[in-house]
Amino acid sequence: MNTLTGVGVSPGVGVGPAHVLAYEAIVPAPGSRHGGTAEDAAAELALAGRALERVAADLEGRGARAGGEAGEILAAQAMMARDPGLADGVATLVGAGTSAARAVYEAFGHYRDLLAAAGGYLGERVADLDDIRDRAIAVIEDRPLPGVPEGTGEPYVLVARDLAPADTALLSPDVVAAFVTEQGGPTSHTAILARAMGVPAVVACPGATSIAQGTPVLVDGASGLVRPAPSDDEVTEARNAAAAREAVLASATGPGTTADGHAVPLLANIGGPRDVAAALEHGAEGVGLYRTEFLFLDRAEAPSAAEQEAAYLEVLDAFPGGRVTVRTLDAGADKPLAFLPPGAHEPNPALGERGLRLFRTHPEIMDTQLAALAAAAARSSARLQVMAPMVATAEEAAWFADACDAAGLPSAGVMVEIPSAALRASDLAVRAGFLSVGTNDLAQYALAADRQLGALTGLQDAWQPALLDLVALAAAGAAERGRPCGVCGEAAADPALACVFVGLGVTSLSMSAPALPAVRAALSRHTRQQCHLAADAARAASSPEAARAEARSHLPGLAGLAL
Ligand code: PEP
Ligand code: MG
């Protein structure tokens, strides 16, 4: 079998026999109904309630045994299982005649769709929900629960379509040599727990579950390579390369700078207070993007000012004296919110009333959020910056900056996610105090390629020369007004692209925390001049592949990092 490639999310090299989890979740048939009488309904409802409670108690019990980060994650999952909104959903369905198992399946479906549509950190919570659902249905149907072997012999490589925290929380490096999953991303709980446990992990690795049970597997949690049946030489080589790479990464510490001392602050993208620990662990100098949608999700109405203030303060307090950039609510399209639907039916929500545009029709939601942010900032020594998503024009930027001024917020900026904003960046920067390029959406709009469509990944490639041109325009427009311009899209996590962005004039980089050490090391090994040359070469190319290759030819330090 050939080497498989995924995303390395917990560094190190692990070798062991594959243990492939083949649990197939039960899907109760659509339309499955109970007997139909009031007694039947009461009995089914009680059955569903007991199942959800048993799952919650089991998760809590495992959490208490695991302790630490795993304990917190499982306690949060137990709360999801006891969610009153979910119980109401089950009761409504059972009341209308649906069987307990199907009602649980459908009630979870609603939350699942919301999270999946949000993508990123929120999207990765879908696996946690699915796990609760599958466990509850197994209890209702009296079938065995999903689980992993305790492991007595040689540590194994645990391979699965996806893993739930309940599966992994009680494992240790004596039992498991590495994790490999076909699904999941850098902020999935598999990734978080693997890092906390110090076990190498690769996620988003297609084909992994077709590895035969018991086959020896080599897993490189940094490069994302998974090699079935490796030779002894391959194992030695991978271990040596990993050790060398770790040494290089560990040697680059402190604030981000190029080899010739040009400072490029390295910041973290977070979804809430829960991500702060990882940001600090990886040396984030602050937060470059706090996605506040998480607070608003799954609500009948917006969270109160007091609740918002507490969440913002918790993040601000983690970075005393540092910079924390909070993005105001970015609802709509790929981040739908139940209580904030667009005004009319939209055939094309990505081009609809979303992001800042929704604040125009619901100014009270913006005012509450800005007031909560101002109140949190007043109680913290962190430097709060607030920015608006999906800004298209200078007029919108000015409108938002005025609202921030009125709320007493010291620093208001805008995201550059729409080509018009990049093209007219210097107009936006008249009132916006800083710009932050969101490459995920900027690529989507520049290449007319839906970010949620896997089939269009090639067009979403951040090395597309057209996208690089837009980033260059945004940085130049900001510089014309003496304003900083960062990048906070996922592209900043690519060490080579990070160097190119610096060469294009970008002044700070924000990314998911685990990517910080490699980007810090890549910058420290190249001068600003090398970054300029790499950027010029990438922009002169006419395809993403050529742009990547041309840029890398000016960035020799990447080879030493095995990147
Ligand atoms: C982006 O669009 O690049 C971005 C950072 O915002 P989000 O991914 O949350 O849409
Ligand atoms: Mg965006």
XYZ file of C-alpha atoms and ligand atoms in Angstrom:
574
model
C 0.000 0.000 0.000
C 1.284 3.484 -0.862
C 2.114 6.240 1.589
C -0.997 8.201 2.594
C -1.012 11.925 3.232
C -3.065 13.846 5.750
C -2.639 16.881 7.963
C -0.107 16.513 10.762
C -1.639 17.985 13.928
C 0.507 16.587 16.728
C 4.216 16.284 15.945
C 6.466 13.270 16.463
C 6.893 9.875 14.876
C 4.863 6.863 16.016
C 5.171 3.262 14.834
C 2.951 0.308 15.698
C 0.436 -2.210 14.373
C -2.719 -0.623 12.960
C -5.838 -0.976 15.030
C -8.601 0.079 12.640
C -11.892 1.025 14.295
C -14.721 -0.269 12.180
C -17.695 0.953 14.212
C -20.647 1.573 11.929
C -23.141 3.993 13.463
C -26.769 2.877 13.491
C -29.094 5.031 11.376
C -32.714 4.405 12.441
C -34.872 4.134 9.319
C -36.595 7.367 8.257
C -40.258 7.323 9.219
C -39.777 4.733 11.996
C -42.624 5.214 14.441
C -43.754 3.947 17.826
C -47.146 2.330 18.563
C -48.936 5.655 18.424
C -50.807 5.705 21.738
C -50.151 8.252 24.495
C -48.628 5.424 26.593
C -46.315 4.466 23.728
C -45.224 8.074 23.373
C -44.554 8.370 27.113
C -42.566 5.111 27.123
C -40.482 6.134 24.051
C -39.790 9.549 25.526
C -38.641 7.988 28.789
C -36.430 5.577 26.814
C -34.800 8.456 24.917
C -34.374 10.471 28.131
C -32.734 7.556 29.961
C -30.409 6.894 27.021
C -29.249 10.508 26.810
C -28.762 10.630 30.577
C -26.794 7.384 30.559
C -24.537 8.752 27.814
C -24.077 12.017 29.729
C -23.210 10.178 32.956
C -20.809 7.868 31.112
C -19.041 10.839 29.493
C -18.835 12.602 32.831
C -17.427 9.488 34.491
C -14.743 9.106 31.826
C -14.000 12.817 32.087
C -13.509 12.583 35.842
C -11.125 9.645 35.371
C -9.188 11.385 32.598
C -8.956 14.809 34.299
C -7.179 17.811 32.698
C -8.134 19.009 29.229
C -9.808 15.686 28.341
C -11.938 15.984 31.466
C -13.105 19.463 30.459
C -13.909 18.356 26.922
C -15.954 15.382 28.144
C -17.788 17.517 30.710
C -18.752 19.885 27.878
C -19.918 16.934 25.799
C -22.017 15.651 28.723
C -23.672 19.082 28.841
C -24.540 18.774 25.148
C -26.219 15.416 25.874
C -28.304 17.131 28.584
C -29.133 20.182 26.448
C -32.761 21.195 27.134
C -33.275 22.372 23.534
C -32.299 18.944 22.312
C -34.633 17.247 24.794
C -37.463 19.514 23.584
C -36.721 18.526 19.998
C -36.867 14.822 20.904
C -40.127 15.322 22.843
C -41.788 17.109 19.906
C -40.821 14.357 17.482
C -41.862 11.534 19.822
C -45.133 13.386 20.508
C -45.789 13.334 16.756
C -45.289 9.537 16.646
C -41.575 9.182 15.791
C -39.689 6.328 17.495
C -37.210 7.221 20.253
C -34.158 6.278 18.181
C -35.262 8.183 15.090
C -36.303 11.182 17.188
C -32.815 11.349 18.726
C -31.298 11.026 15.261
C -33.414 13.865 13.820
C -33.160 16.180 16.834
C -29.363 16.055 16.628
C -29.587 16.669 12.892
C -30.726 20.265 13.385
C -27.689 21.217 15.536
C -25.424 19.190 13.322
C -26.418 21.169 10.214
C -25.843 24.471 12.006
C -22.350 23.497 13.128
C -21.380 21.849 9.852
C -22.380 24.954 7.919
C -20.252 27.136 10.188
C -17.094 25.237 9.200
C -13.699 25.705 10.891
C -13.627 25.259 14.664
C -17.398 25.038 14.941
C -17.640 22.574 12.091
C -15.274 20.267 13.909
C -17.686 20.043 16.850
C -19.948 17.953 14.579
C -17.889 14.860 15.438
C -18.611 15.414 19.155
C -22.347 15.680 18.489
C -22.361 12.612 16.264
C -20.655 10.633 18.983
C -23.326 11.520 21.572
C -26.053 10.717 19.066
C -24.524 7.352 18.108
C -24.055 6.386 21.755
C -27.616 7.333 22.691
C -29.052 5.375 19.750
C -26.902 2.340 20.639
C -28.280 2.488 24.205
C -31.888 2.780 22.947
C -31.414 -0.173 20.635
C -29.484 -2.139 23.248
C -26.415 -2.535 21.005
C -22.735 -2.335 22.012
C -21.294 1.172 22.314
C -18.408 2.346 20.157
C -15.104 1.928 21.951
C -11.370 1.348 21.565
C -9.308 -1.532 22.972
C -7.598 -0.864 26.306
C -4.427 -2.412 24.837
C -2.115 -4.595 26.818
C 0.692 -5.351 24.363
C 2.692 -3.172 22.005
C 1.301 0.389 21.557
C -0.908 0.464 18.447
C -1.674 3.069 15.805
C -5.353 3.875 16.206
C -6.952 4.378 12.783
C -10.576 5.501 12.374
C -12.885 7.481 10.178
C -13.102 9.889 13.111
C -12.512 9.631 16.845
C -14.561 11.019 19.687
C -13.068 12.414 22.893
C -14.810 9.578 24.770
C -12.721 7.093 22.763
C -9.419 8.798 23.268
C -9.578 10.515 26.655
C -8.533 7.483 28.664
C -5.755 6.363 26.338
C -2.088 7.038 27.075
C 1.177 6.855 25.135
C 1.762 3.363 26.620
C -1.349 2.181 24.798
C -1.394 4.208 21.587
C 1.617 5.053 19.420
C -0.245 7.444 17.072
C -3.671 8.498 15.852
C -4.774 8.593 12.210
C -8.254 9.729 11.156
C -9.841 10.214 7.767
C -11.854 13.188 8.970
C -11.240 16.013 11.448
C -9.037 19.067 11.270
C -6.432 20.901 13.352
C -8.976 21.926 15.997
C -10.793 18.590 16.201
C -10.726 16.994 19.611
C -8.547 14.186 18.283
C -5.942 16.833 17.505
C -6.327 18.657 20.816
C -6.148 15.522 22.954
C -3.300 13.991 20.946
C -1.233 17.120 21.518
C -2.103 17.175 25.207
C -1.070 13.501 25.426
C 2.111 14.030 23.388
C 1.064 11.367 20.872
C 1.667 11.965 17.126
C -1.516 12.446 15.102
C -2.535 12.861 11.472
C -6.104 13.889 10.551
C -7.917 14.426 7.228
C -6.090 11.398 5.803
C -8.199 9.845 3.020
C -7.963 6.075 2.673
C -6.614 5.463 6.182
C -9.316 2.965 7.184
C -8.407 0.737 4.256
C -5.104 -0.119 5.983
C -5.362 -3.801 6.942
C -5.807 -4.603 10.644
C -2.421 -5.294 12.280
C -0.252 -3.855 9.475
C 2.761 -2.010 10.956
C 2.332 1.727 10.296
C 4.715 4.666 10.506
C 3.005 7.979 11.338
C 4.758 11.342 11.028
C 2.614 13.823 12.954
C 4.500 16.834 11.582
C 4.550 16.150 7.846
C 1.219 14.275 7.873
C 2.706 11.185 6.152
C 1.317 7.741 7.026
C 3.415 4.835 5.723
C 1.992 1.307 5.956
C 4.586 -1.497 6.271
C 7.673 0.778 6.461
C 11.219 -0.597 6.193
C 13.570 -0.253 9.194
C 15.509 2.392 7.265
C 12.352 4.429 6.657
C 11.532 4.345 10.363
C 15.041 5.457 11.333
C 15.031 8.189 8.700
C 11.633 9.513 9.824
C 12.706 9.525 13.486
C 15.943 11.382 12.674
C 14.151 13.933 10.493
C 11.506 14.510 13.169
C 14.147 15.023 15.849
C 16.054 17.476 13.633
C 12.884 19.377 12.766
C 11.791 19.594 16.394
C 15.218 20.979 17.318
C 14.935 23.681 14.636
C 11.388 24.608 15.627
C 12.322 24.742 19.294
C 15.282 27.026 18.540
C 13.023 29.749 17.095
C 11.309 31.323 20.080
C 9.948 34.727 21.031
C 8.209 37.307 18.867
C 8.064 36.737 15.112
C 10.901 38.347 13.145
C 12.674 37.785 9.879
C 16.352 36.777 9.937
C 17.311 40.464 9.612
C 15.156 41.557 12.528
C 11.985 42.851 10.812
C 9.176 42.260 13.324
C 6.095 40.351 12.137
C 3.769 39.734 15.097
C 2.509 36.134 15.122
C -1.032 35.869 16.441
C -3.621 33.161 16.995
C -7.048 32.580 15.465
C -9.463 31.512 18.188
C -13.150 30.629 18.507
C -13.466 31.535 22.190
C -11.837 31.266 25.627
C -11.382 27.510 25.164
C -8.675 28.101 22.502
C -6.577 30.439 24.625
C -4.459 27.695 26.228
C -3.274 26.406 22.837
C -2.525 29.967 21.693
C -0.322 30.585 24.728
C 1.314 27.164 24.507
C 2.445 27.927 20.950
C 3.742 31.373 21.812
C 1.044 33.542 20.220
C 1.840 37.232 20.771
C -1.870 37.967 20.863
C -5.064 37.166 19.023
C -5.393 38.184 15.380
C -8.923 36.821 14.910
C -11.450 36.006 17.623
C -14.433 34.517 15.770
C -17.330 35.499 18.025
C -19.960 33.386 16.216
C -19.558 30.555 18.727
C -21.198 32.664 21.438
C -24.219 33.315 19.245
C -24.756 29.849 17.889
C -27.746 27.741 18.810
C -29.643 30.608 20.445
C -33.193 31.802 20.247
C -31.850 35.327 20.824
C -28.481 37.069 21.059
C -26.466 36.487 24.256
C -26.799 39.310 26.802
C -24.215 42.083 27.057
C -23.075 40.659 30.416
C -22.527 37.164 29.004
C -20.614 38.563 26.045
C -18.501 40.808 28.258
C -17.457 37.825 30.400
C -16.395 35.793 27.355
C -14.422 38.705 25.863
C -12.793 39.517 29.187
C -11.618 35.942 29.651
C -9.720 36.165 26.367
C -8.391 39.700 26.965
C -7.077 38.732 30.398
C -5.011 35.937 28.871
C -2.907 38.531 26.986
C -2.039 41.301 29.449
C -0.517 44.179 27.476
C -0.973 42.183 24.255
C -3.169 42.651 21.245
C -6.559 40.934 20.985
C -8.462 41.409 17.725
C -12.133 40.578 18.024
C -14.259 40.215 14.931
C -17.848 41.285 15.331
C -20.502 38.722 14.545
C -20.102 37.251 11.060
C -23.517 35.674 10.512
C -25.018 34.366 7.301
C -24.078 32.114 4.374
C -21.642 29.516 5.749
C -22.317 30.717 9.340
C -26.137 30.752 9.655
C -27.683 31.823 12.957
C -31.174 30.756 13.949
C -32.201 34.121 15.406
C -30.727 36.282 12.675
C -32.122 35.176 9.333
C -31.705 37.371 6.255
C -34.617 39.690 5.532
C -35.858 37.877 2.439
C -35.322 34.495 0.839
C -31.859 34.549 -0.686
C -31.129 32.301 -3.643
C -27.396 32.885 -3.118
C -26.619 33.503 0.582
C -22.854 33.938 0.047
C -23.746 37.090 -1.900
C -26.580 38.081 0.408
C -27.254 40.010 3.553
C -24.430 38.669 5.703
C -21.597 39.820 7.978
C -21.590 43.576 8.503
C -24.608 43.928 6.211
C -26.806 42.200 8.806
C -25.834 44.869 11.351
C -27.343 47.453 9.049
C -30.744 45.801 9.520
C -30.127 44.769 13.157
C -28.056 47.631 14.622
C -29.141 46.672 18.148
C -27.100 43.447 17.906
C -24.001 45.385 16.855
C -24.527 48.020 19.547
C -24.799 45.373 22.280
C -21.688 43.601 21.042
C -19.645 46.803 20.795
C -20.816 47.908 24.260
C -19.855 44.507 25.726
C -16.443 44.762 24.070
C -15.890 48.293 25.388
C -16.879 47.199 28.897
C -14.483 44.216 28.752
C -11.646 46.398 27.418
C -12.127 48.878 30.262
C -11.472 46.062 32.750
C -8.365 44.633 31.053
C -4.832 45.716 30.221
C -4.947 43.980 26.831
C -5.106 46.150 23.707
C -8.488 45.460 22.171
C -8.946 45.846 18.430
C -12.356 45.335 16.888
C -12.920 44.511 13.240
C -15.911 44.008 10.970
C -16.351 41.079 8.573
C -17.445 41.200 4.942
C -16.804 44.877 4.295
C -17.180 45.843 0.633
C -16.892 49.642 0.516
C -15.237 52.634 2.157
C -18.687 53.833 3.220
C -19.266 50.591 5.163
C -15.834 50.865 6.768
C -16.599 54.438 7.846
C -20.030 53.443 9.185
C -18.452 50.711 11.326
C -15.624 52.968 12.522
C -18.215 55.583 13.571
C -20.136 52.944 15.544
C -16.905 51.864 17.296
C -16.057 55.497 18.104
C -19.534 55.991 19.545
C -19.075 52.888 21.720
C -15.750 54.269 23.019
C -13.625 51.592 21.350
C -10.095 52.784 20.615
C -9.293 50.740 17.531
C -11.629 49.795 14.679
C -10.543 47.907 11.580
C -12.048 45.896 8.771
C -11.488 42.538 7.166
C -10.539 42.368 3.525
C -12.520 39.384 2.254
C -14.180 40.862 -0.808
C -12.155 41.808 -3.900
C -13.628 45.347 -3.917
C -12.142 45.900 -0.454
C -8.695 44.832 -1.636
C -8.918 46.927 -4.804
C -9.905 50.059 -2.873
C -7.977 49.320 0.341
C -6.581 52.830 0.632
C -10.135 54.260 0.599
C -11.194 51.825 3.334
C -8.082 52.671 5.343
C -9.090 56.335 5.607
C -11.399 55.398 8.493
C -10.371 51.808 9.244
C -7.411 51.837 11.635
C -6.125 48.516 10.320
C -6.911 45.913 7.674
C -6.914 42.152 8.072
C -7.065 39.958 4.990
C -9.340 36.918 5.264
C -7.920 34.704 2.550
C -10.620 32.022 2.967
C -13.392 34.294 1.737
C -11.170 36.453 -0.460
C -10.271 33.317 -2.450
C -13.922 32.293 -2.582
C -15.007 35.644 -4.018
C -11.983 36.270 -6.231
C -12.151 32.872 -7.923
C -15.966 32.510 -7.667
C -15.389 29.172 -5.919
C -17.634 28.192 -2.988
C -15.329 27.534 -0.007
C -17.573 24.668 1.087
C -17.226 22.718 -2.157
C -14.458 20.132 -1.995
C -14.552 19.817 -5.790
C -13.291 23.413 -6.098
C -10.305 23.122 -3.742
C -7.905 23.903 -6.585
C -9.560 27.269 -7.164
C -9.514 27.930 -3.417
C -5.721 27.433 -3.361
C -4.240 30.457 -1.613
C -1.259 30.289 -3.996
C -3.529 31.396 -6.853
C -1.588 34.337 -8.317
C -4.825 36.367 -8.511
C -5.251 36.028 -4.762
C -1.628 37.048 -4.162
C -2.248 40.155 -6.307
C -5.234 41.088 -4.142
C -3.250 40.620 -0.921
C -0.506 42.844 -2.374
C -3.085 45.519 -3.247
C -4.597 45.392 0.243
C -1.184 45.738 1.913
C -0.161 48.588 -0.414
C -3.471 50.429 0.089
C -3.126 50.180 3.872
C 0.514 51.335 3.738
C -0.512 54.396 1.700
C -2.499 55.544 4.746
C 0.136 54.384 7.222
C -2.131 51.559 8.407
C -1.078 47.985 9.257
C -2.439 45.111 7.193
C -2.407 41.562 8.581
C -3.529 38.215 7.190
C -5.815 36.062 9.334
C -7.038 33.462 6.825
C -5.817 29.872 6.974
C -3.220 30.678 4.310
C -1.051 32.404 6.936
C -0.435 28.958 8.450
C 1.582 27.853 5.412
C 5.216 28.713 6.301
C 6.195 29.425 2.680
C 3.120 31.545 2.046
C 3.682 33.363 5.342
C 7.093 34.475 4.017
C 5.472 35.499 0.721
C 2.855 37.570 2.568
C 5.620 39.399 4.436
C 7.243 40.048 1.064
C 3.927 41.466 -0.177
C 3.924 43.975 2.679
C 1.729 42.187 5.209
C 2.535 43.366 8.749
C 1.210 40.535 10.978
C 0.088 36.926 10.580
C -2.672 35.142 12.460
C -3.365 31.421 12.265
C -4.580 28.424 14.218
C -2.166 28.042 17.110
C -0.433 24.759 16.204
C 0.857 26.352 12.988
C 2.739 29.117 14.842
C 6.092 27.363 15.564
C 6.716 26.375 11.927
C 5.808 29.867 10.663
C 8.001 31.463 13.351
C 10.927 29.232 12.323
C 10.374 29.875 8.597
C 10.423 33.657 9.108
C 13.500 33.490 11.344
C 15.425 31.715 8.576
C 14.777 34.283 5.828
C 15.523 37.950 5.397
C 12.903 40.463 4.392
C 14.680 40.737 1.041
C 14.299 36.982 0.479
C 10.613 37.331 1.318
C 10.295 40.140 -1.274
C 12.019 38.018 -3.919
C 9.784 35.041 -3.101
C 6.695 37.266 -3.328
C 7.766 38.761 -6.678
C 8.496 35.298 -8.062
C 5.136 33.948 -6.895
C 3.225 36.844 -8.435
C 5.124 36.474 -11.718
C 3.914 32.850 -11.991
C 0.731 31.975 -13.833
C -0.482 29.001 -11.785
C -0.616 28.161 -8.066
C 1.781 25.248 -8.576
C 4.334 27.457 -10.312
C 3.856 30.218 -7.708
C 4.603 27.776 -4.905
C 7.654 26.328 -6.655
C 9.057 29.748 -7.653
C 8.586 31.159 -4.154
C 10.248 28.172 -2.532
C 13.308 28.574 -4.743
C 13.920 31.876 -2.889
C 13.262 30.366 0.542
C 16.097 27.868 1.104
C 15.545 27.745 4.872
C 12.322 25.786 4.401
C 14.279 22.703 3.320
C 16.019 22.564 6.703
C 12.616 22.570 8.356
C 11.464 19.645 6.198
C 8.551 21.870 5.114
C -11.555 34.372 6.117
O -12.570 34.482 5.428
O -10.419 34.192 5.646
C -11.645 34.429 7.580
C -10.560 34.502 8.318
O -12.881 34.389 8.141
P -13.775 33.060 8.247
O -12.915 31.889 7.858
O -14.226 32.995 9.661
O -14.864 33.332 7.283
Mg -14.450 35.117 6.266
